[in-house]
Structure formats: C-alpha cells, structure tokens
Amino acid sequence: MPSQLSVDYTKCTGCRICELACSAKNEGKFQPALARLKIVKYDDLGVDIPNVCGPCEEAPCVDVCPVYAMVRDPVSKMTYVNQDKCILCKSCVGVCVNGVIVLDTVRMRILKCDHCGGDPECAKACPTGAIRYASVGRIGLMGRHGKVTAYLREIRRVVTGH
Amino acid sequence: MKSNGYAGRILRVDLTDERIWTESLPREWIRDFIGGDGFAARVLYEEVGHDVDSLSPQNRLIVATGPVTGTLWPMSGRTVFVSKAAQTGIWGESHVGGFMGPELKYAGYDMLVVSGKAESPVVISILDDDADLLPADNLWGMTTAEVTAAIKKSRRDPDVQVAAVGPAGERLVRFASVIVNNARAAGRTGMGAVLGSKKVKAIAVRGHGAVEVARHDEFVQLATEAHMRVRSNPQAQQMHRWGTWILTAVKQSIGELPTYNHRTGVFDGWESLSGDHIRPRYTVSDRACFGCSLGCKKMNYVPDGPFAGTLEEGPEYEGLMAFGSSLGIADFATTLKANQICNRTGMDAISAGTTLSFAFEAFEQGLIDEKTTGGLRLQWGDGSAAVQLLEMIARREGLGDVLAEGTRRAAQRIGKGTEKLAIHVKGLEVSGQDGRTHRSIALSHATGARGADHLRSLVTVDQLGYREVAAKRWGADRLPEIIDPYTEKYKAAAVVETENTYCIRDTLIVCWYSVAWPPIFWIEDFARVLPLVTGIEQLGSVKELVRIAERQVTLKRLFNAREGIRREDDRLPDRFTKEPMPDGPGKGQLVNLDPMLDDYYRHRGWDVSTGLPTPETLRRLSLDWTARFA
C-alpha cells in the first residue's frame, strides 16, 4: 500500500514548523507563503488544522486542468504537475478543496506537494506527530498503539501521583 | 540576493501627518546590536527624550524583530513592543509570542516605528509593500477578539496577523496590553495605553515574502538539531503537557508562591491551581507559537460553575499567581475568567492581579471601605468581587478608575499609608517571584530596566540547585553560596551573566523558555547560530556577544538615567526588605539588597554611588554617541 500524508488535528499545535520545513527544503528559504501545505488556524476556538495534499479520491486538479499538465500516479493516486506543460491558468489553484496548490507570483509557477519524492519534510519536522507519512493501515495501528500507551501513562499518573 | 536574516527595511508611520515611508536598516546596527531589543533601544534613545511624555504624540511605539524571526530556529516567533512606558515613564518593552513578528518579516520589514497621533481611530494595515492607515471608528470600543475577527473578515484573509488594543487601551489604563492572536499578550509596562493614546486600534500585518539566511543548509541542520534538543528535554516535555502550571507546585514547595499580595509564599489552595488539577478538568487543546516545538499554550474550557462556558487560552503561571494565590482564590475557573477579561479588554494580567490584591489588602486593613469600592466587599478568596473589580478597572469606573493607574499611582491617590501595600519597583508591579526566598531575583527585580521584571534576568540555576551547571558557568570555587537562594554572596555575578545571555536572546528574538526553564540553549548556542544566519563571523564569538549585551543593558540604563533613575530607585518594596517571610520553607528570610547592588554596579562598570555608567564604560562599549542625545 503506498504511503500517504495523514493528519491528526487534535495533535496539531499550530506551530507551522511544517510550513517552514517545506519551504526550507523546496525553496531554500523560509517562506510559508510558498509551502506546499497549510496550517489553518482558528485562534478563537483553539483549533489548528493541517491541510496537506492528497491523494484525494476525486482529483479536481486533474479533472480541471485544460492541458493535461496535472497527472495522476495510478498506484499512489498522488497528482503531480508537469511544469513544461503548465500554462499557468491557475484552474487547479482555484479548484483545490484543500487550498494547498499555490501560485508563486514572483517566479510565476504552480507549486504542488510531491511528498518530497517519498520522504516528506513536513512529517519529519512535525514535533507532535500530527502529520504522518505512512500507509494508511499502519497509521491506524500507530494511532491505536498511541492511545494505549497514553492510557497506561495516565493510569500510572493516577496510581503513583506523578 | 540573500538577506542574511534581515529584511533590511524599517517601516515608519507618522500618524499626525498620515505619512508612511521606509528607511533602510543601517548595517552598523546589526554589528552593534544584532536586532530586536537592541535596534529598538537605539531608536528610542535617539528619538524619545526626557521631555517626551509617554502618552504624548512624540512618544514612539516600536515593533521589532530579530535575525532569526521567521526562520526554522526553535521558538523564533517572538516580537517585541518597545516604547517609553505608559506605566512607569521609563524604558518599556514587552515581548510577545504568536505569529506577528514573522509576518512582519515576511512583509519585508525588520521593524515598525509608529509616531504621532491620529485624529480619529485608525488601523495600521501592512500588506507586503502596501502599508496604509485605515479608518477604524467602527472598531473603536471593540474587544481584542472582536477587532481581530473583524479585520480578518474585512480583509478576507484569515492569515492576517492582528495586534490589537482593547477598551482598556483606549481608556489609557496604565497597564493596558497589546494582544496578538487573540490571547498572546504584550502585557507589561502599558504598550496598549501608548497605542491607545495614538488612537491606533490595531496593527494588521500580512506578508508573503521570505527570510533567507547566509548559510542555509548548515543553518537548517543546526536548527533541526536544536528542535530535537527541545523535544528530548524532559522539562520541555513536561512543559508541553502542563504548560507553566507546573511552576505552581515548584513554587509552593520552595515557599515562593506569592500569596495575599506577596505577604507570604505558601498558599493552602495551591493544588487547585496546579497542572494535575487543571489539565484533566479544563484543557481542550495544546497550542504553540510560531516555530515552537515545546508548545506550552493550553486552550481551556470551563464546563460548569459561575463561569461556565468560558473558552480561553491560558492563563500561565503568572496569571494563576496574580488572580489565584495572590488573591487567595483557589479556583482555576476564576483565574481563567479573569485572564479572559484581561485578554479581551487588553490588560496585563500580572499588573492587574497585583493591583487587585493591593486593593484587597487595603480593604482588609480598613484603608478603603465599601463607599470607595462602590459596595464591593473585597475579601481574600472572593472570585466574583475580583472579577467585578477587574471589569471596573477596564472601564475606569469608580474605584477602577483609580486602580487603572497602577498600584504606585493608586496608592498616591488613595493615601492613608497604602503606599506600603503597593508592591512595585519603579512603578511596575512585582511578578510572581519573591526576593526573600530567591535572592538573585531580588536583585533582578531591583535593577531591571523596566521595573520589577522577571524576564530580563531570572537565575533558575540557584533556585533549582543545578550544581553542575553552576560550577561550569561560574566556577566550582563559588559553590555552594552561588546556588544558595538565601545568601547574597556572588548573586550579582550570576545575575549579570544571565542578564547578558537573555539580552542576546532578546536580540535574536527567541522565547524565554528556550533559555530559562528548562535551560536548553545558552549564549554559546547563540554564538553558533548567529554567523550561519547573518554571515558575520564576529557574532560567533561569545566575548563579542557579551559585549553587545553589556552595550544594550547600559544603553537601557542610560535611557532610564535621562529620566532621573539613580541607585536609590533600584530598590524593592519594604515587604521584601523589612518584613521577614512569615511562613513556609523560607520562613524568616529577608533581602539585604545593598551589597548585591554594589557588586552588580561593579560588574556592569557603573558608578557604585550613583548607579550611572562611568565614562570609561561608555567608551569601552562604544556608546560615546549617546552624549549627543543626553
């Protein structure tokens, strides 16, 4: 099963280290505006939600692309932009439901997550494990394991008092 | 071209002439001051003289960032607000977490300097190269949460960062704060009142640019290692889970939890204010500021009781102390509500809480009565009275109008000997420490440039008994006195060294928690990272960093000296020097300040009798230029 980026927003603290790490790796500078993922923050509610790129079941960015520059890997179902074909119509930017396809207005190109070629920087940089990169089955297992260890830790805290 | 950690531009806003322009950042400032606090001190010293009242148009409000702001360096999301303080009339600075500083950097500015006064309320709006003054009559009167939401909505951009003042700032409450990201407060010294006096309701910033460093790959590697150090540090892990609430238990155990207006250091109801009690009952999510692996912020919700439905970030330890133990209130929900009022109306939790406890003690001693309080009975532990009085302060209503001036001015106004209940240094209320059980903080409180200050130097090594760290830093021959919290000996050396390190921290700018408690980074770490960011090899020398720190401390001292601050102002409230600690582990302890002050001035190269920097010190630190503005 191909690996995917998955998020657990209950663990996200909204620190935006992922955005920094993404732009540092892909652009060689710190520029969250050019990050291929986005933390959506709700300060009033105390909720932070990482928006990462696919794979979506339906891929509107592929469907909408008029020149077939957006292509989909049949196995991983990830989509990739072919910069040579792209005519910068920005249709994919507008249609992406996650808002993670970005237009670099300085160098005029479409920026889209490619999972850093199989070793995504955002997942490595995330301090709380809110963003993970693994096959979905494994992520479920790790989630359950995490819950059990947290539960055991809680019992120990209650029993021993610290 | 790489920007080497700096945007290279200063944004200037003159509200009186409605003029906005940019200036380029002088290169020599980087060499002499690095950034943050240092840049702001340079500007403030030059432009805000003795004749300027803090609430007049001539005062400046500076928002500054440092070379690592906006980068991957851990906890680099800090911003500093600097001005002549509304509360004390001397050097004022207030650091804040959140996301404001990085956004200003991404918009392309190292700092923002606001001068003048608008005719009617405005919002300073910054969107990359476009900076503008927008009319804000419709926003005037709103709480900080309302104005933040309104600006995000009208700009159709949820990522706009808003620094707002609330109703307290508009009414010039002396300890009004500036609130960024709804609940992160640039709290101390009254920055909100300065903005309010200029009729600025908010500063809204959005940037899409980049911060680049001199040696990107090496920097990213070092920053990644630094993040790992934060994550693997056991105290940092505790801090992520419990926030600063773990301090409540620590403070109680060493007898330094300010209780009943700093009268004593132990509080019977401390358990209701500790992390073990709070987290399972109230905490709904963990949050962090920009670029922070530690994540000490907690979102809390009160499910039942009189304050049911309160949803707010915080309070931190200081808020727990100020609205909890200091008022004899053993109820977290009350402190959360009080903290929310402070956030929404824009007031400093420490000063507000201490001012309340001043009023409570005055009431207890019969120096004020129900006629003065408008019928409120101010009795220790009465949360509802505290909350009512707090709201009265924000509205400047009745007794609240007097208390809105801070404890020093309020005591002068009330008279009747209430001065001895006003727990402040140079007009700034004392934070949640006690010099009697922790002598190095006594010295820090007395000498801090902005008054009773726990953030410019707080030696934790002595208090928590880190022997090895102390031996390494100050020499084994100074043990055990230097880490004995109950002696004055060698404390000045520890305070000076810590103050210097914190100074560099405040030029970078990074978070307090990365250096203090837990102490993850120290000045050597900053010396390693600075050359990678700035490309200036000179900044890789600890000796040079210490010189820069000394320069900065001395420059702030010169600013204060121009306002008339001398050795006799570096004093503590009588409570710490004349009333021995009545109970707890530190029972019987008192501060003997003078020997520590002598030592401190000698270390700093200041005159021991006056507390003023000597001409030799000024020459050594290349501060001769200050004479032109004396």
Short mmCIF file of N, CA, C and O in Angstrom, two decimals, chain B residues 146-202:
data_model
loop_
_atom_site.label_atom_id
_atom_site.label_comp_id
_atom_site.label_asym_id
_atom_site.label_seq_id
_atom_site.Cartn_x
_atom_site.Cartn_y
_atom_site.Cartn_z
N GLU B 146 -12.99 40.73 19.14
CA GLU B 146 -13.90 41.24 18.11
C GLU B 146 -13.15 41.95 16.99
O GLU B 146 -13.43 41.75 15.81
N VAL B 147 -12.18 42.78 17.41
CA VAL B 147 -11.49 43.55 16.38
C VAL B 147 -10.62 42.62 15.50
O VAL B 147 -10.53 42.81 14.29
N THR B 148 -10.05 41.60 16.11
CA THR B 148 -9.26 40.65 15.33
C THR B 148 -10.13 39.95 14.30
O THR B 148 -9.78 39.85 13.12
N ALA B 149 -11.29 39.50 14.75
CA ALA B 149 -12.20 38.81 13.83
C ALA B 149 -12.68 39.76 12.73
O ALA B 149 -12.73 39.39 11.55
N ALA B 150 -12.99 41.01 13.12
CA ALA B 150 -13.50 41.97 12.14
C ALA B 150 -12.46 42.27 11.06
O ALA B 150 -12.79 42.36 9.88
N ILE B 151 -11.21 42.42 11.48
CA ILE B 151 -10.17 42.74 10.48
C ILE B 151 -9.94 41.55 9.55
O ILE B 151 -9.84 41.71 8.34
N LYS B 152 -9.89 40.35 10.12
CA LYS B 152 -9.69 39.17 9.27
C LYS B 152 -10.83 39.04 8.26
O LYS B 152 -10.63 38.67 7.11
N LYS B 153 -12.03 39.36 8.73
CA LYS B 153 -13.17 39.23 7.85
C LYS B 153 -13.14 40.30 6.75
O LYS B 153 -13.33 40.00 5.57
N SER B 154 -12.87 41.55 7.14
CA SER B 154 -12.92 42.61 6.14
C SER B 154 -11.79 42.47 5.12
O SER B 154 -11.92 42.86 3.97
N ARG B 155 -10.67 41.90 5.56
CA ARG B 155 -9.57 41.68 4.61
C ARG B 155 -9.76 40.39 3.82
O ARG B 155 -8.98 40.11 2.92
N ARG B 156 -10.75 39.62 4.17
CA ARG B 156 -11.00 38.32 3.52
C ARG B 156 -9.75 37.45 3.55
O ARG B 156 -9.39 36.79 2.56
N ASP B 157 -9.06 37.48 4.68
CA ASP B 157 -7.85 36.70 4.80
C ASP B 157 -7.67 36.25 6.25
O ASP B 157 -7.35 37.07 7.11
N PRO B 158 -7.87 34.99 6.55
CA PRO B 158 -7.73 34.53 7.93
C PRO B 158 -6.30 34.55 8.43
O PRO B 158 -6.06 34.42 9.63
N ASP B 159 -5.34 34.74 7.54
CA ASP B 159 -3.95 34.70 7.95
C ASP B 159 -3.36 36.06 8.30
O ASP B 159 -2.19 36.17 8.63
N VAL B 160 -4.19 37.10 8.23
CA VAL B 160 -3.72 38.42 8.66
C VAL B 160 -3.41 38.34 10.16
O VAL B 160 -4.18 37.80 10.93
N GLN B 161 -2.25 38.86 10.55
CA GLN B 161 -1.92 38.88 11.97
C GLN B 161 -2.30 40.23 12.56
O GLN B 161 -1.93 41.27 12.02
N VAL B 162 -3.03 40.19 13.65
CA VAL B 162 -3.56 41.42 14.22
C VAL B 162 -3.00 41.63 15.62
O VAL B 162 -3.05 40.73 16.46
N ALA B 163 -2.44 42.81 15.86
CA ALA B 163 -2.06 43.22 17.21
C ALA B 163 -3.03 44.31 17.61
O ALA B 163 -3.05 45.38 17.00
N ALA B 164 -3.86 44.04 18.60
CA ALA B 164 -4.97 44.95 18.87
C ALA B 164 -4.96 45.44 20.31
O ALA B 164 -4.44 44.78 21.20
N VAL B 165 -5.51 46.63 20.51
CA VAL B 165 -5.76 47.08 21.88
C VAL B 165 -7.25 46.95 22.14
O VAL B 165 -8.07 47.06 21.24
N GLY B 166 -7.58 46.72 23.38
CA GLY B 166 -8.98 46.60 23.76
C GLY B 166 -9.48 47.88 24.40
O GLY B 166 -8.79 48.90 24.37
N PRO B 167 -10.67 47.82 24.98
CA PRO B 167 -11.23 49.01 25.64
C PRO B 167 -10.30 49.59 26.71
O PRO B 167 -10.28 50.81 26.91
N ALA B 168 -9.51 48.75 27.38
CA ALA B 168 -8.60 49.27 28.40
C ALA B 168 -7.52 50.15 27.79
O ALA B 168 -7.17 51.20 28.34
N GLY B 169 -7.01 49.74 26.63
CA GLY B 169 -6.01 50.55 25.95
C GLY B 169 -6.59 51.88 25.48
O GLY B 169 -5.96 52.92 25.58
N GLU B 170 -7.82 51.85 24.99
CA GLU B 170 -8.48 53.07 24.55
C GLU B 170 -8.65 54.05 25.71
O GLU B 170 -8.53 55.26 25.53
N ARG B 171 -8.94 53.50 26.88
CA ARG B 171 -9.16 54.37 28.05
C ARG B 171 -7.87 54.65 28.79
O ARG B 171 -7.89 55.16 29.90
N LEU B 172 -6.76 54.29 28.19
CA LEU B 172 -5.44 54.59 28.74
C LEU B 172 -5.23 54.00 30.13
O LEU B 172 -4.62 54.64 31.00
N VAL B 173 -5.77 52.82 30.37
CA VAL B 173 -5.40 52.10 31.58
C VAL B 173 -3.89 51.92 31.53
O VAL B 173 -3.35 51.48 30.51
N ARG B 174 -3.20 52.30 32.61
CA ARG B 174 -1.73 52.38 32.56
C ARG B 174 -1.06 51.05 32.23
O ARG B 174 0.04 51.03 31.72
N PHE B 175 -1.71 49.94 32.60
CA PHE B 175 -1.10 48.65 32.30
C PHE B 175 -1.85 47.93 31.18
O PHE B 175 -1.94 46.71 31.16
N ALA B 176 -2.37 48.71 30.24
CA ALA B 176 -3.05 48.11 29.09
C ALA B 176 -2.04 47.36 28.22
O ALA B 176 -0.91 47.79 28.07
N SER B 177 -2.48 46.25 27.65
CA SER B 177 -1.57 45.43 26.85
C SER B 177 -1.97 45.47 25.38
O SER B 177 -3.03 45.97 25.02
N VAL B 178 -1.08 44.92 24.56
CA VAL B 178 -1.40 44.71 23.15
C VAL B 178 -1.58 43.21 22.99
O VAL B 178 -0.75 42.42 23.44
N ILE B 179 -2.68 42.80 22.37
CA ILE B 179 -2.97 41.38 22.25
C ILE B 179 -2.80 40.94 20.80
O ILE B 179 -3.39 41.51 19.90
N VAL B 180 -1.96 39.93 20.59
CA VAL B 180 -1.86 39.35 19.25
C VAL B 180 -2.42 37.92 19.29
O VAL B 180 -2.37 37.27 20.34
N ASN B 181 -2.94 37.46 18.18
CA ASN B 181 -3.52 36.12 18.10
C ASN B 181 -4.51 35.83 19.23
O ASN B 181 -4.45 34.78 19.88
N ASN B 182 -5.37 36.79 19.52
CA ASN B 182 -6.46 36.65 20.49
C ASN B 182 -6.03 36.54 21.94
O ASN B 182 -6.72 37.05 22.82
N ALA B 183 -4.95 35.84 22.22
CA ALA B 183 -4.64 35.58 23.63
C ALA B 183 -3.18 35.72 23.99
O ALA B 183 -2.81 35.50 25.12
N ARG B 184 -2.31 36.07 23.03
CA ARG B 184 -0.91 36.27 23.39
C ARG B 184 -0.74 37.75 23.68
O ARG B 184 -1.08 38.58 22.85
N ALA B 185 -0.23 38.06 24.86
CA ALA B 185 -0.22 39.45 25.30
C ALA B 185 1.17 40.03 25.37
O ALA B 185 2.06 39.45 25.98
N ALA B 186 1.35 41.19 24.72
CA ALA B 186 2.49 42.03 25.03
C ALA B 186 2.01 42.81 26.23
O ALA B 186 1.41 43.87 26.11
N GLY B 187 2.21 42.22 27.39
CA GLY B 187 1.47 42.66 28.57
C GLY B 187 2.07 43.83 29.30
O GLY B 187 1.42 44.83 29.54
N ARG B 188 3.36 43.70 29.64
CA ARG B 188 3.87 44.58 30.67
C ARG B 188 4.17 46.00 30.20
O ARG B 188 4.40 46.24 29.03
N THR B 189 4.15 46.87 31.13
CA THR B 189 4.53 48.30 31.04
C THR B 189 3.57 49.19 30.23
O THR B 189 3.84 50.35 30.03
N GLY B 190 2.45 48.64 29.76
CA GLY B 190 1.43 49.52 29.20
C GLY B 190 1.58 49.93 27.74
O GLY B 190 1.28 51.05 27.35
N MET B 191 2.00 48.97 26.90
CA MET B 191 2.11 49.25 25.46
C MET B 191 0.73 49.56 24.86
O MET B 191 0.62 50.32 23.89
N GLY B 192 -0.30 48.96 25.42
CA GLY B 192 -1.66 49.20 24.92
C GLY B 192 -2.09 50.64 25.13
O GLY B 192 -2.78 51.22 24.30
N ALA B 193 -1.66 51.21 26.25
CA ALA B 193 -2.01 52.61 26.52
C ALA B 193 -1.29 53.54 25.54
O ALA B 193 -1.86 54.54 25.09
N VAL B 194 -0.05 53.20 25.20
CA VAL B 194 0.68 54.02 24.23
C VAL B 194 -0.04 53.98 22.88
O VAL B 194 -0.28 55.02 22.25
N LEU B 195 -0.40 52.78 22.44
CA LEU B 195 -1.13 52.67 21.16
C LEU B 195 -2.47 53.39 21.26
O LEU B 195 -2.89 54.08 20.32
N GLY B 196 -3.15 53.22 22.40
CA GLY B 196 -4.44 53.88 22.60
C GLY B 196 -4.30 55.39 22.53
O GLY B 196 -5.14 56.08 21.93
N SER B 197 -3.22 55.93 23.11
CA SER B 197 -3.03 57.39 23.10
C SER B 197 -2.78 57.89 21.69
O SER B 197 -3.03 59.04 21.38
N LYS B 198 -2.29 57.01 20.83
CA LYS B 198 -2.06 57.38 19.44
C LYS B 198 -3.29 57.12 18.57
O LYS B 198 -3.27 57.29 17.37
N LYS B 199 -4.33 56.64 19.21
CA LYS B 199 -5.59 56.29 18.52
C LYS B 199 -5.40 55.19 17.48
O LYS B 199 -6.02 55.18 16.42
N VAL B 200 -4.50 54.28 17.77
CA VAL B 200 -4.33 53.12 16.89
C VAL B 200 -5.07 51.95 17.52
O VAL B 200 -4.75 51.53 18.62
N LYS B 201 -6.08 51.46 16.85
CA LYS B 201 -6.85 50.34 17.40
C LYS B 201 -6.11 49.02 17.17
O LYS B 201 -6.18 48.12 17.99
N ALA B 202 -5.47 48.92 16.02
CA ALA B 202 -4.80 47.66 15.73
C ALA B 202 -3.72 47.83 14.67
O ALA B 202 -3.74 48.82 13.91
#
